[in-house]
mmCIF file of C-alpha atoms and ligand atoms in Angstrom:
data_model
loop_
_atom_site.group_PDB
_atom_site.id
_atom_site.type_symbol
_atom_site.label_atom_id
_atom_site.label_comp_id
_atom_site.label_asym_id
_atom_site.label_seq_id
_atom_site.Cartn_x
_atom_site.Cartn_y
_atom_site.Cartn_z
ATOM 1 C CA MET H 1 25.378 15.170 -18.542
ATOM 2 C CA LEU H 2 26.995 15.852 -15.155
ATOM 3 C CA ASN H 3 23.775 14.773 -13.444
ATOM 4 C CA ARG H 4 23.744 11.552 -15.403
ATOM 5 C CA ILE H 5 27.338 10.698 -14.393
ATOM 6 C CA ILE H 6 26.617 11.440 -10.745
ATOM 7 C CA ASN H 7 23.460 9.332 -10.965
ATOM 8 C CA ASP H 8 25.236 6.373 -12.607
ATOM 9 C CA ASP H 9 27.850 6.523 -9.867
ATOM 10 C CA LEU H 10 25.124 6.552 -7.225
ATOM 11 C CA ILE H 11 23.414 3.505 -8.714
ATOM 12 C CA LYS H 12 26.764 1.691 -8.943
ATOM 13 C CA ARG H 13 27.450 2.399 -5.260
ATOM 14 C CA ILE H 14 23.941 1.215 -4.291
ATOM 15 C CA ARG H 15 24.532 -2.050 -6.199
ATOM 16 C CA GLU H 16 27.935 -2.624 -4.568
ATOM 17 C CA LEU H 17 26.657 -1.931 -1.074
ATOM 18 C CA LYS H 18 23.584 -4.073 -1.618
ATOM 19 C CA LYS H 19 25.865 -7.035 -2.316
ATOM 20 C CA LYS H 20 28.176 -6.263 0.575
ATOM 21 C CA ARG H 21 25.278 -5.943 3.032
ATOM 22 C CA ASP H 22 23.379 -8.938 1.609
ATOM 23 C CA ALA H 23 20.397 -6.645 1.101
ATOM 24 C CA VAL H 24 17.316 -6.559 -1.102
ATOM 25 C CA ILE H 25 15.486 -3.350 -2.116
ATOM 26 C CA LEU H 26 11.677 -3.413 -2.189
ATOM 27 C CA ALA H 27 9.639 -0.516 -3.607
ATOM 28 C CA HIS H 28 5.910 0.149 -3.378
ATOM 29 C CA ASN H 29 4.021 0.882 -6.599
ATOM 30 C CA TYR H 30 3.694 4.570 -5.525
ATOM 31 C CA GLN H 31 7.432 5.237 -5.195
ATOM 32 C CA LEU H 32 9.279 7.714 -7.441
ATOM 33 C CA PRO H 33 10.304 6.219 -10.828
ATOM 34 C CA GLU H 34 14.026 6.361 -9.968
ATOM 35 C CA VAL H 35 13.374 4.425 -6.755
ATOM 36 C CA GLN H 36 11.230 1.838 -8.571
ATOM 37 C CA ASP H 37 14.098 1.455 -11.044
ATOM 38 C CA ILE H 38 16.695 0.474 -8.431
ATOM 39 C CA ALA H 39 14.363 -1.945 -6.630
ATOM 40 C CA ASP H 40 14.738 -5.717 -6.837
ATOM 41 C CA PHE H 41 10.995 -6.051 -6.502
ATOM 42 C CA GLY H 42 7.990 -3.724 -6.817
ATOM 43 C CA GLY H 43 4.478 -4.371 -5.600
ATOM 44 C CA ASP H 44 1.648 -3.592 -3.206
ATOM 45 C CA SER H 45 2.067 -3.460 0.557
ATOM 46 C CA LEU H 46 1.346 -7.099 1.336
ATOM 47 C CA GLU H 47 3.173 -8.478 -1.717
ATOM 48 C CA LEU H 48 6.279 -6.621 -0.562
ATOM 49 C CA SER H 49 6.049 -7.911 3.011
ATOM 50 C CA ARG H 50 5.652 -11.444 1.729
ATOM 51 C CA LYS H 51 8.636 -10.896 -0.541
ATOM 52 C CA ALA H 52 10.613 -9.709 2.485
ATOM 53 C CA ALA H 53 9.683 -12.941 4.268
ATOM 54 C CA SER H 54 10.660 -15.177 1.337
ATOM 55 C CA THR H 55 14.004 -13.581 0.426
ATOM 56 C CA THR H 56 17.230 -15.124 1.693
ATOM 57 C CA ALA H 57 18.812 -11.648 2.072
ATOM 58 C CA LYS H 58 19.693 -10.544 5.619
ATOM 59 C CA VAL H 59 18.719 -6.895 5.121
ATOM 60 C CA VAL H 60 15.537 -5.508 3.560
ATOM 61 C CA VAL H 61 15.478 -1.876 2.413
ATOM 62 C CA PHE H 62 11.764 -1.076 2.406
ATOM 63 C CA CYS H 63 10.863 1.885 0.173
ATOM 64 C CA GLY H 64 7.281 2.673 1.153
ATOM 65 C CA VAL H 65 5.678 3.990 4.339
ATOM 66 C CA HIS H 66 6.152 3.023 7.986
ATOM 67 C CA PHE H 67 3.277 0.539 8.436
ATOM 68 C CA MET H 68 4.577 -1.471 5.470
ATOM 69 C CA ALA H 69 8.023 -1.870 7.054
ATOM 70 C CA GLU H 70 6.326 -2.848 10.324
ATOM 71 C CA THR H 71 4.295 -5.494 8.488
ATOM 72 C CA ALA H 72 7.540 -6.854 7.033
ATOM 73 C CA SER H 73 9.051 -6.913 10.546
ATOM 74 C CA ILE H 74 6.000 -8.839 11.804
ATOM 75 C CA LEU H 75 6.341 -11.428 9.023
ATOM 76 C CA CYS H 76 10.129 -11.780 9.188
ATOM 77 C CA PRO H 77 11.496 -10.912 12.635
ATOM 78 C CA ASP H 78 14.925 -12.380 11.863
ATOM 79 C CA LYS H 79 15.664 -9.902 9.091
ATOM 80 C CA LYS H 80 16.866 -6.364 9.497
ATOM 81 C CA ILE H 81 14.190 -4.086 8.004
ATOM 82 C CA ILE H 82 15.472 -0.607 7.239
ATOM 83 C CA VAL H 83 13.670 2.411 5.802
ATOM 84 C CA PRO H 84 15.396 5.201 3.859
ATOM 85 C CA ASP H 85 13.205 7.854 5.542
ATOM 86 C CA ILE H 86 11.767 7.203 8.989
ATOM 87 C CA GLN H 87 9.392 10.189 8.570
ATOM 88 C CA ALA H 88 7.522 8.472 5.735
ATOM 89 C CA GLY H 89 4.277 7.520 7.454
ATOM 90 C CA CYS H 90 0.687 6.977 6.369
ATOM 91 C CA PRO H 91 -1.720 9.696 7.595
ATOM 92 C CA MET H 92 -4.650 7.287 7.284
ATOM 93 C CA ALA H 93 -2.924 4.724 9.527
ATOM 94 C CA ASN H 94 -2.360 7.513 12.070
ATOM 95 C CA MET H 95 -6.066 8.441 12.160
ATOM 96 C CA ILE H 96 -6.846 5.748 14.753
ATOM 97 C CA THR H 97 -5.049 5.186 18.066
ATOM 98 C CA VAL H 98 -4.998 2.052 20.210
ATOM 99 C CA ASP H 99 -7.161 3.883 22.781
ATOM 100 C CA ASP H 100 -9.699 4.791 20.075
ATOM 101 C CA LEU H 101 -9.921 1.177 18.984
ATOM 102 C CA LYS H 102 -10.186 -0.163 22.538
ATOM 103 C CA LYS H 103 -13.079 2.236 23.165
ATOM 104 C CA LEU H 104 -14.832 1.145 19.964
ATOM 105 C CA LYS H 105 -14.382 -2.507 20.916
ATOM 106 C CA LYS H 106 -15.886 -1.796 24.340
ATOM 107 C CA GLU H 107 -18.936 -0.217 22.668
ATOM 108 C CA HIS H 108 -19.371 -3.329 20.492
ATOM 109 C CA PRO H 109 -18.078 -6.172 22.657
ATOM 110 C CA ARG H 110 -19.379 -8.956 20.408
ATOM 111 C CA ALA H 111 -18.134 -7.533 17.113
ATOM 112 C CA ALA H 112 -15.370 -9.169 15.080
ATOM 113 C CA VAL H 113 -12.635 -6.609 14.410
ATOM 114 C CA VAL H 114 -11.247 -6.294 10.880
ATOM 115 C CA GLY H 115 -8.458 -3.811 10.167
ATOM 116 C CA TYR H 116 -6.919 -2.662 6.938
ATOM 117 C CA VAL H 117 -3.220 -3.390 6.473
ATOM 118 C CA ASN H 118 -2.751 0.433 6.534
ATOM 119 C CA THR H 119 -2.544 0.408 10.345
ATOM 120 C CA SER H 120 0.286 0.416 12.875
ATOM 121 C CA ALA H 121 1.569 -2.836 14.393
ATOM 122 C CA ALA H 122 0.051 -1.767 17.740
ATOM 123 C CA ILE H 123 -3.387 -1.533 16.090
ATOM 124 C CA LYS H 124 -2.901 -4.871 14.293
ATOM 125 C CA ALA H 125 -2.280 -6.437 17.710
ATOM 126 C CA GLU H 126 -5.878 -5.441 18.623
ATOM 127 C CA LEU H 127 -7.492 -6.976 15.509
ATOM 128 C CA ASP H 128 -9.159 -10.313 14.899
ATOM 129 C CA TYR H 129 -8.466 -10.120 11.168
ATOM 130 C CA CYS H 130 -6.239 -8.030 8.967
ATOM 131 C CA CYS H 131 -7.189 -7.334 5.333
ATOM 132 C CA THR H 132 -5.805 -5.573 2.285
ATOM 133 C CA SER H 133 -7.634 -3.752 -0.473
ATOM 134 C CA THR H 134 -7.230 -6.938 -2.566
ATOM 135 C CA ASN H 135 -8.935 -9.264 -0.099
ATOM 136 C CA ALA H 136 -11.149 -7.035 2.125
ATOM 137 C CA VAL H 137 -14.367 -8.286 0.451
ATOM 138 C CA ALA H 138 -13.287 -11.936 0.816
ATOM 139 C CA VAL H 139 -12.373 -11.453 4.488
ATOM 140 C CA VAL H 140 -15.757 -9.879 5.334
ATOM 141 C CA ASN H 141 -17.608 -12.520 3.272
ATOM 142 C CA ALA H 142 -15.854 -15.209 5.325
ATOM 143 C CA LEU H 143 -17.320 -13.799 8.556
ATOM 144 C CA LYS H 144 -20.809 -15.160 7.898
ATOM 145 C CA ASN H 145 -21.368 -16.210 11.509
ATOM 146 C CA GLU H 146 -20.432 -12.833 12.973
ATOM 147 C CA LYS H 147 -23.418 -10.635 13.816
ATOM 148 C CA GLU H 148 -21.395 -7.419 14.074
ATOM 149 C CA ILE H 149 -18.196 -6.384 12.277
ATOM 150 C CA ILE H 150 -15.959 -3.431 13.114
ATOM 151 C CA PHE H 151 -13.984 -2.314 10.047
ATOM 152 C CA ILE H 152 -11.171 0.257 10.528
ATOM 153 C CA PRO H 153 -9.740 2.769 9.714
ATOM 154 C CA ASP H 154 -10.845 3.692 6.167
ATOM 155 C CA LYS H 155 -14.500 4.728 5.949
ATOM 156 C CA TYR H 156 -14.443 4.635 2.143
ATOM 157 C CA LEU H 157 -12.975 1.144 1.920
ATOM 158 C CA ALA H 158 -15.588 0.146 4.517
ATOM 159 C CA ASP H 159 -18.335 1.669 2.339
ATOM 160 C CA TYR H 160 -17.078 -0.200 -0.737
ATOM 161 C CA VAL H 161 -16.826 -3.527 1.152
ATOM 162 C CA SER H 162 -20.249 -3.018 2.680
ATOM 163 C CA LYS H 163 -21.811 -2.474 -0.775
ATOM 164 C CA LYS H 164 -20.034 -5.548 -2.220
ATOM 165 C CA THR H 165 -20.883 -7.893 0.671
ATOM 166 C CA GLY H 166 -24.278 -6.514 1.718
ATOM 167 C CA ARG H 167 -22.975 -6.418 5.312
ATOM 168 C CA LYS H 168 -23.476 -3.435 7.606
ATOM 169 C CA LEU H 169 -20.062 -2.484 8.986
ATOM 170 C CA ILE H 170 -19.152 -0.412 12.042
ATOM 171 C CA SER H 171 -16.603 1.912 10.463
ATOM 172 C CA TRP H 172 -14.144 4.561 11.661
ATOM 173 C CA ASN H 173 -13.787 8.099 10.347
ATOM 174 C CA GLY H 174 -10.421 7.477 8.656
ATOM 175 C CA PHE H 175 -9.589 8.207 5.021
ATOM 176 C CA CYS H 176 -6.642 8.654 2.679
ATOM 177 C CA PRO H 177 -5.907 12.381 2.122
ATOM 178 C CA THR H 178 -4.399 11.540 -1.275
ATOM 179 C CA HIS H 179 -7.223 9.435 -2.713
ATOM 180 C CA VAL H 180 -9.945 11.896 -1.655
ATOM 181 C CA LYS H 181 -8.340 14.426 -4.013
ATOM 182 C CA ILE H 182 -9.649 12.411 -6.955
ATOM 183 C CA LEU H 183 -13.099 13.870 -7.677
ATOM 184 C CA PRO H 184 -16.048 12.616 -9.727
ATOM 185 C CA GLU H 185 -15.492 15.609 -12.073
ATOM 186 C CA ASP H 186 -11.976 14.322 -12.776
ATOM 187 C CA ILE H 187 -13.291 10.949 -13.900
ATOM 188 C CA LYS H 188 -16.039 12.549 -16.023
ATOM 189 C CA ARG H 189 -13.527 14.921 -17.688
ATOM 190 C CA GLU H 190 -11.009 12.147 -18.452
ATOM 191 C CA LYS H 191 -13.784 9.925 -19.823
ATOM 192 C CA LYS H 192 -14.696 12.725 -22.244
ATOM 193 C CA PHE H 193 -11.067 12.982 -23.386
ATOM 194 C CA HIS H 194 -10.607 9.201 -23.629
ATOM 195 C CA PRO H 195 -14.027 7.666 -24.341
ATOM 196 C CA PHE H 196 -12.637 4.156 -24.999
ATOM 197 C CA ALA H 197 -10.521 3.991 -21.832
ATOM 198 C CA LYS H 198 -11.330 1.632 -18.967
ATOM 199 C CA VAL H 199 -11.614 3.436 -15.629
ATOM 200 C CA LEU H 200 -9.744 1.690 -12.783
ATOM 201 C CA VAL H 201 -9.898 3.212 -9.288
ATOM 202 C CA HIS H 202 -8.646 2.233 -5.816
ATOM 203 C CA PRO H 203 -11.285 1.500 -3.134
ATOM 204 C CA GLU H 204 -9.809 4.289 -0.962
ATOM 205 C CA CYS H 205 -11.443 6.724 -3.429
ATOM 206 C CA LEU H 206 -14.684 8.571 -2.660
ATOM 207 C CA PRO H 207 -17.833 6.419 -3.159
ATOM 208 C CA ALA H 208 -18.965 8.756 -5.977
ATOM 209 C CA VAL H 209 -15.654 8.089 -7.757
ATOM 210 C CA CYS H 210 -15.930 4.312 -7.261
ATOM 211 C CA GLY H 211 -19.449 4.531 -8.668
ATOM 212 C CA LEU H 212 -18.106 5.914 -11.962
ATOM 213 C CA ALA H 213 -15.395 3.261 -12.397
ATOM 214 C CA ASP H 214 -15.370 0.145 -14.559
ATOM 215 C CA GLU H 215 -13.320 -1.642 -11.896
ATOM 216 C CA VAL H 216 -12.427 -0.893 -8.254
ATOM 217 C CA LEU H 217 -9.047 -2.541 -7.629
ATOM 218 C CA SER H 218 -6.020 -2.602 -5.344
ATOM 219 C CA THR H 219 -2.703 -1.516 -6.866
ATOM 220 C CA SER H 220 -1.559 -5.095 -7.552
ATOM 221 C CA LYS H 221 -4.904 -5.961 -9.165
ATOM 222 C CA MET H 222 -4.682 -2.815 -11.330
ATOM 223 C CA CYS H 223 -1.316 -4.009 -12.651
ATOM 224 C CA GLN H 224 -2.758 -7.461 -13.348
ATOM 225 C CA TYR H 225 -5.923 -6.089 -14.968
ATOM 226 C CA ALA H 226 -3.995 -3.709 -17.250
ATOM 227 C CA LYS H 227 -1.796 -6.583 -18.437
ATOM 228 C CA GLU H 228 -4.642 -9.021 -19.107
ATOM 229 C CA SER H 229 -7.277 -6.637 -20.493
ATOM 230 C CA PRO H 230 -7.654 -6.291 -24.277
ATOM 231 C CA ALA H 231 -8.276 -2.542 -23.705
ATOM 232 C CA LYS H 232 -5.555 -0.189 -24.907
ATOM 233 C CA GLU H 233 -6.321 2.864 -22.759
ATOM 234 C CA PHE H 234 -6.883 3.230 -19.025
ATOM 235 C CA ILE H 235 -7.846 6.084 -16.692
ATOM 236 C CA ILE H 236 -6.165 5.421 -13.350
ATOM 237 C CA GLY H 237 -7.731 6.662 -10.117
ATOM 238 C CA THR H 238 -5.035 6.149 -7.519
ATOM 239 C CA GLU H 239 -1.700 7.659 -6.448
ATOM 240 C CA VAL H 240 0.064 8.854 -9.622
ATOM 241 C CA GLY H 241 3.299 6.894 -8.952
ATOM 242 C CA ILE H 242 1.712 3.722 -10.278
ATOM 243 C CA ILE H 243 1.450 5.187 -13.796
ATOM 244 C CA TYR H 244 5.225 4.753 -14.240
ATOM 245 C CA ARG H 245 5.017 1.014 -13.469
ATOM 246 C CA LEU H 246 1.910 0.516 -15.623
ATOM 247 C CA LYS H 247 3.589 2.176 -18.627
ATOM 248 C CA LYS H 248 6.798 0.218 -18.113
ATOM 249 C CA ASP H 249 4.945 -3.125 -17.877
ATOM 250 C CA ASN H 250 2.613 -2.389 -20.823
ATOM 251 C CA PRO H 251 4.525 -0.517 -23.562
ATOM 252 C CA GLY H 252 1.700 -0.767 -26.137
ATOM 253 C CA LYS H 253 -0.963 0.742 -23.860
ATOM 254 C CA GLU H 254 -1.830 4.263 -22.659
ATOM 255 C CA PHE H 255 -2.432 5.248 -19.020
ATOM 256 C CA TYR H 256 -3.912 8.558 -17.889
ATOM 257 C CA ALA H 257 -3.941 9.775 -14.271
ATOM 258 C CA ALA H 258 -7.515 10.600 -13.222
ATOM 259 C CA SER H 259 -6.050 13.500 -11.229
ATOM 260 C CA GLU H 260 -2.493 14.826 -11.049
ATOM 261 C CA ALA H 261 -3.393 16.005 -7.520
ATOM 262 C CA ALA H 262 -3.316 12.429 -6.214
ATOM 263 C CA VAL H 263 0.247 12.542 -4.913
ATOM 264 C CA CYS H 264 1.150 10.928 -1.584
ATOM 265 C CA PRO H 265 3.900 13.171 -0.140
ATOM 266 C CA ASN H 266 5.043 10.413 2.212
ATOM 267 C CA MET H 267 5.619 7.989 -0.642
ATOM 268 C CA LYS H 268 7.774 10.641 -2.351
ATOM 269 C CA ARG H 269 10.130 11.107 0.621
ATOM 270 C CA THR H 270 12.322 8.207 -0.482
ATOM 271 C CA THR H 271 15.070 9.063 -2.963
ATOM 272 C CA GLN H 272 18.033 7.165 -4.434
ATOM 273 C CA GLU H 273 20.390 9.135 -2.156
ATOM 274 C CA LYS H 274 18.435 8.113 0.938
ATOM 275 C CA VAL H 275 18.523 4.469 -0.204
ATOM 276 C CA LEU H 276 22.322 4.725 -0.473
ATOM 277 C CA TRP H 277 22.630 6.306 2.990
ATOM 278 C CA ALA H 278 20.346 3.640 4.461
ATOM 279 C CA LEU H 279 22.628 0.945 3.046
ATOM 280 C CA GLU H 280 25.753 2.752 4.240
ATOM 281 C CA GLU H 281 24.547 3.207 7.812
ATOM 282 C CA LEU H 282 22.074 0.289 7.994
ATOM 283 C CA LYS H 283 19.342 2.523 9.397
ATOM 284 C CA GLU H 284 16.698 3.510 10.300
ATOM 285 C CA GLU H 285 15.701 0.074 11.474
ATOM 286 C CA VAL H 286 11.999 -0.710 11.977
ATOM 287 C CA LYS H 287 11.518 -3.468 14.532
ATOM 288 C CA VAL H 288 8.258 -4.529 16.147
ATOM 289 C CA SER H 289 8.601 -5.818 19.727
ATOM 290 C CA ASP H 290 7.943 -9.545 20.243
ATOM 291 C CA VAL H 291 4.833 -8.984 22.387
ATOM 292 C CA VAL H 292 3.149 -6.790 19.769
ATOM 293 C CA ARG H 293 4.456 -8.900 16.886
ATOM 294 C CA GLN H 294 2.925 -12.153 18.099
ATOM 295 C CA ARG H 295 -0.534 -10.618 18.551
ATOM 296 C CA ALA H 296 -0.371 -8.664 15.280
ATOM 297 C CA LYS H 297 0.740 -11.763 13.376
ATOM 298 C CA ARG H 298 -2.383 -13.637 14.517
ATOM 299 C CA ALA H 299 -4.574 -11.169 12.590
ATOM 300 C CA ILE H 300 -2.389 -11.437 9.477
ATOM 301 C CA ASP H 301 -2.307 -15.258 9.666
ATOM 302 C CA ARG H 302 -6.104 -15.385 9.984
ATOM 303 C CA MET H 303 -6.373 -13.249 6.839
ATOM 304 C CA LEU H 304 -3.946 -15.524 4.981
ATOM 305 C CA GLU H 305 -6.051 -18.570 5.961
ATOM 306 C CA ILE H 306 -9.069 -16.972 4.238
ATOM 307 C CA ILE H 307 -7.421 -15.991 0.945
HETATM 308 P P1 13P O 1 -1.935 -1.296 -1.666
HETATM 309 O O1 13P O 1 -2.133 -2.230 -0.502
HETATM 310 O O2 13P O 1 -2.894 -1.529 -2.785
HETATM 311 O O3 13P O 1 -0.509 -1.304 -2.069
HETATM 312 O O4 13P O 1 -2.267 0.168 -1.168
HETATM 313 C C1 13P O 1 -1.556 0.722 -0.132
HETATM 314 C C2 13P O 1 -1.888 2.133 -0.012
HETATM 315 O O5 13P O 1 -1.298 2.841 0.764
HETATM 316 C C3 13P O 1 -2.955 2.659 -0.844
HETATM 317 O O6 13P O 1 -3.050 4.009 -0.688
HETATM 318 FE FE1 SF4 O 2 -1.464 6.258 3.238
HETATM 319 FE FE2 SF4 O 2 -2.930 7.302 1.284
HETATM 320 FE FE3 SF4 O 2 -0.297 7.511 1.176
HETATM 321 FE FE4 SF4 O 2 -1.499 5.139 0.814
HETATM 322 S S1 SF4 O 2 -1.631 6.931 -0.505
HETATM 323 S S2 SF4 O 2 0.299 5.544 2.056
HETATM 324 S S3 SF4 O 2 -3.231 5.329 2.248
HETATM 325 S S4 SF4 O 2 -1.665 8.439 2.714
#
């Protein structure tokens, strides 16, 4: 009971400060349930950045990981983008440095360079095209005239896109440490328990896991698919935080995590308390410098022209 009172008070203070600061709270689909609950908008990484750009609020509290806040800063430089925990990063995004990418580009000077949105702003500044897990196949399909394509940093997303497009891609040895915890055995076991369930997995999963799925989808497409599908049960192969949103959006349906091990520790760093402190102190701010921003935005704009 005491906890509940303290929590209600916390939420009330967040609401008051949000108004006072003219702020909006955005939460990624992998955030803790209590953080999703206080958000004005939930979604995937690009949806949230686009939301940040379209809101009239002056301050955006971005509950996600660092590259997502940077993407919001690239798309809306006039807004103050703050993150409740500056340590919340994406290990996959950190698996490639600007020097690594420059070296790879030198080895393949004629290749078009496509990079996943899970990259730093400095890496995006080196890309020809950005892509997300929703549109990666469409972006590569649009590059018909390119003889060579570099695709970074996720080798498993690259493998999936390569199979879907029939294009050979020059990939990087990056991967998501959370999604690789979902194993083919997990899918097989859950299918035995729930034989009528549809299996939806994220393309960051291992190829053997993708091969066992009914659909390979980004987080936003999973939400859409679950809503529109006549199926009543789903096995979900991605970070477990999304299960909360799926259940909330679809009360008559059942969702089972393919593996409880698929937890992204960085996504769980944000708490309601940290959101309150961020609003109180208006920090930590994430701001991409103008030089990097302009070059990084080119790659995002080129992607948006394709989809
Ligand atoms: P989405 O772009 O689907 O939100 O995925 C981001 C991510 O970090 C997946 O692990
Ligand atoms: Fe990065 Fe994986 Fe966490 Fe997504 S789930 S933010 S790719 S570490």
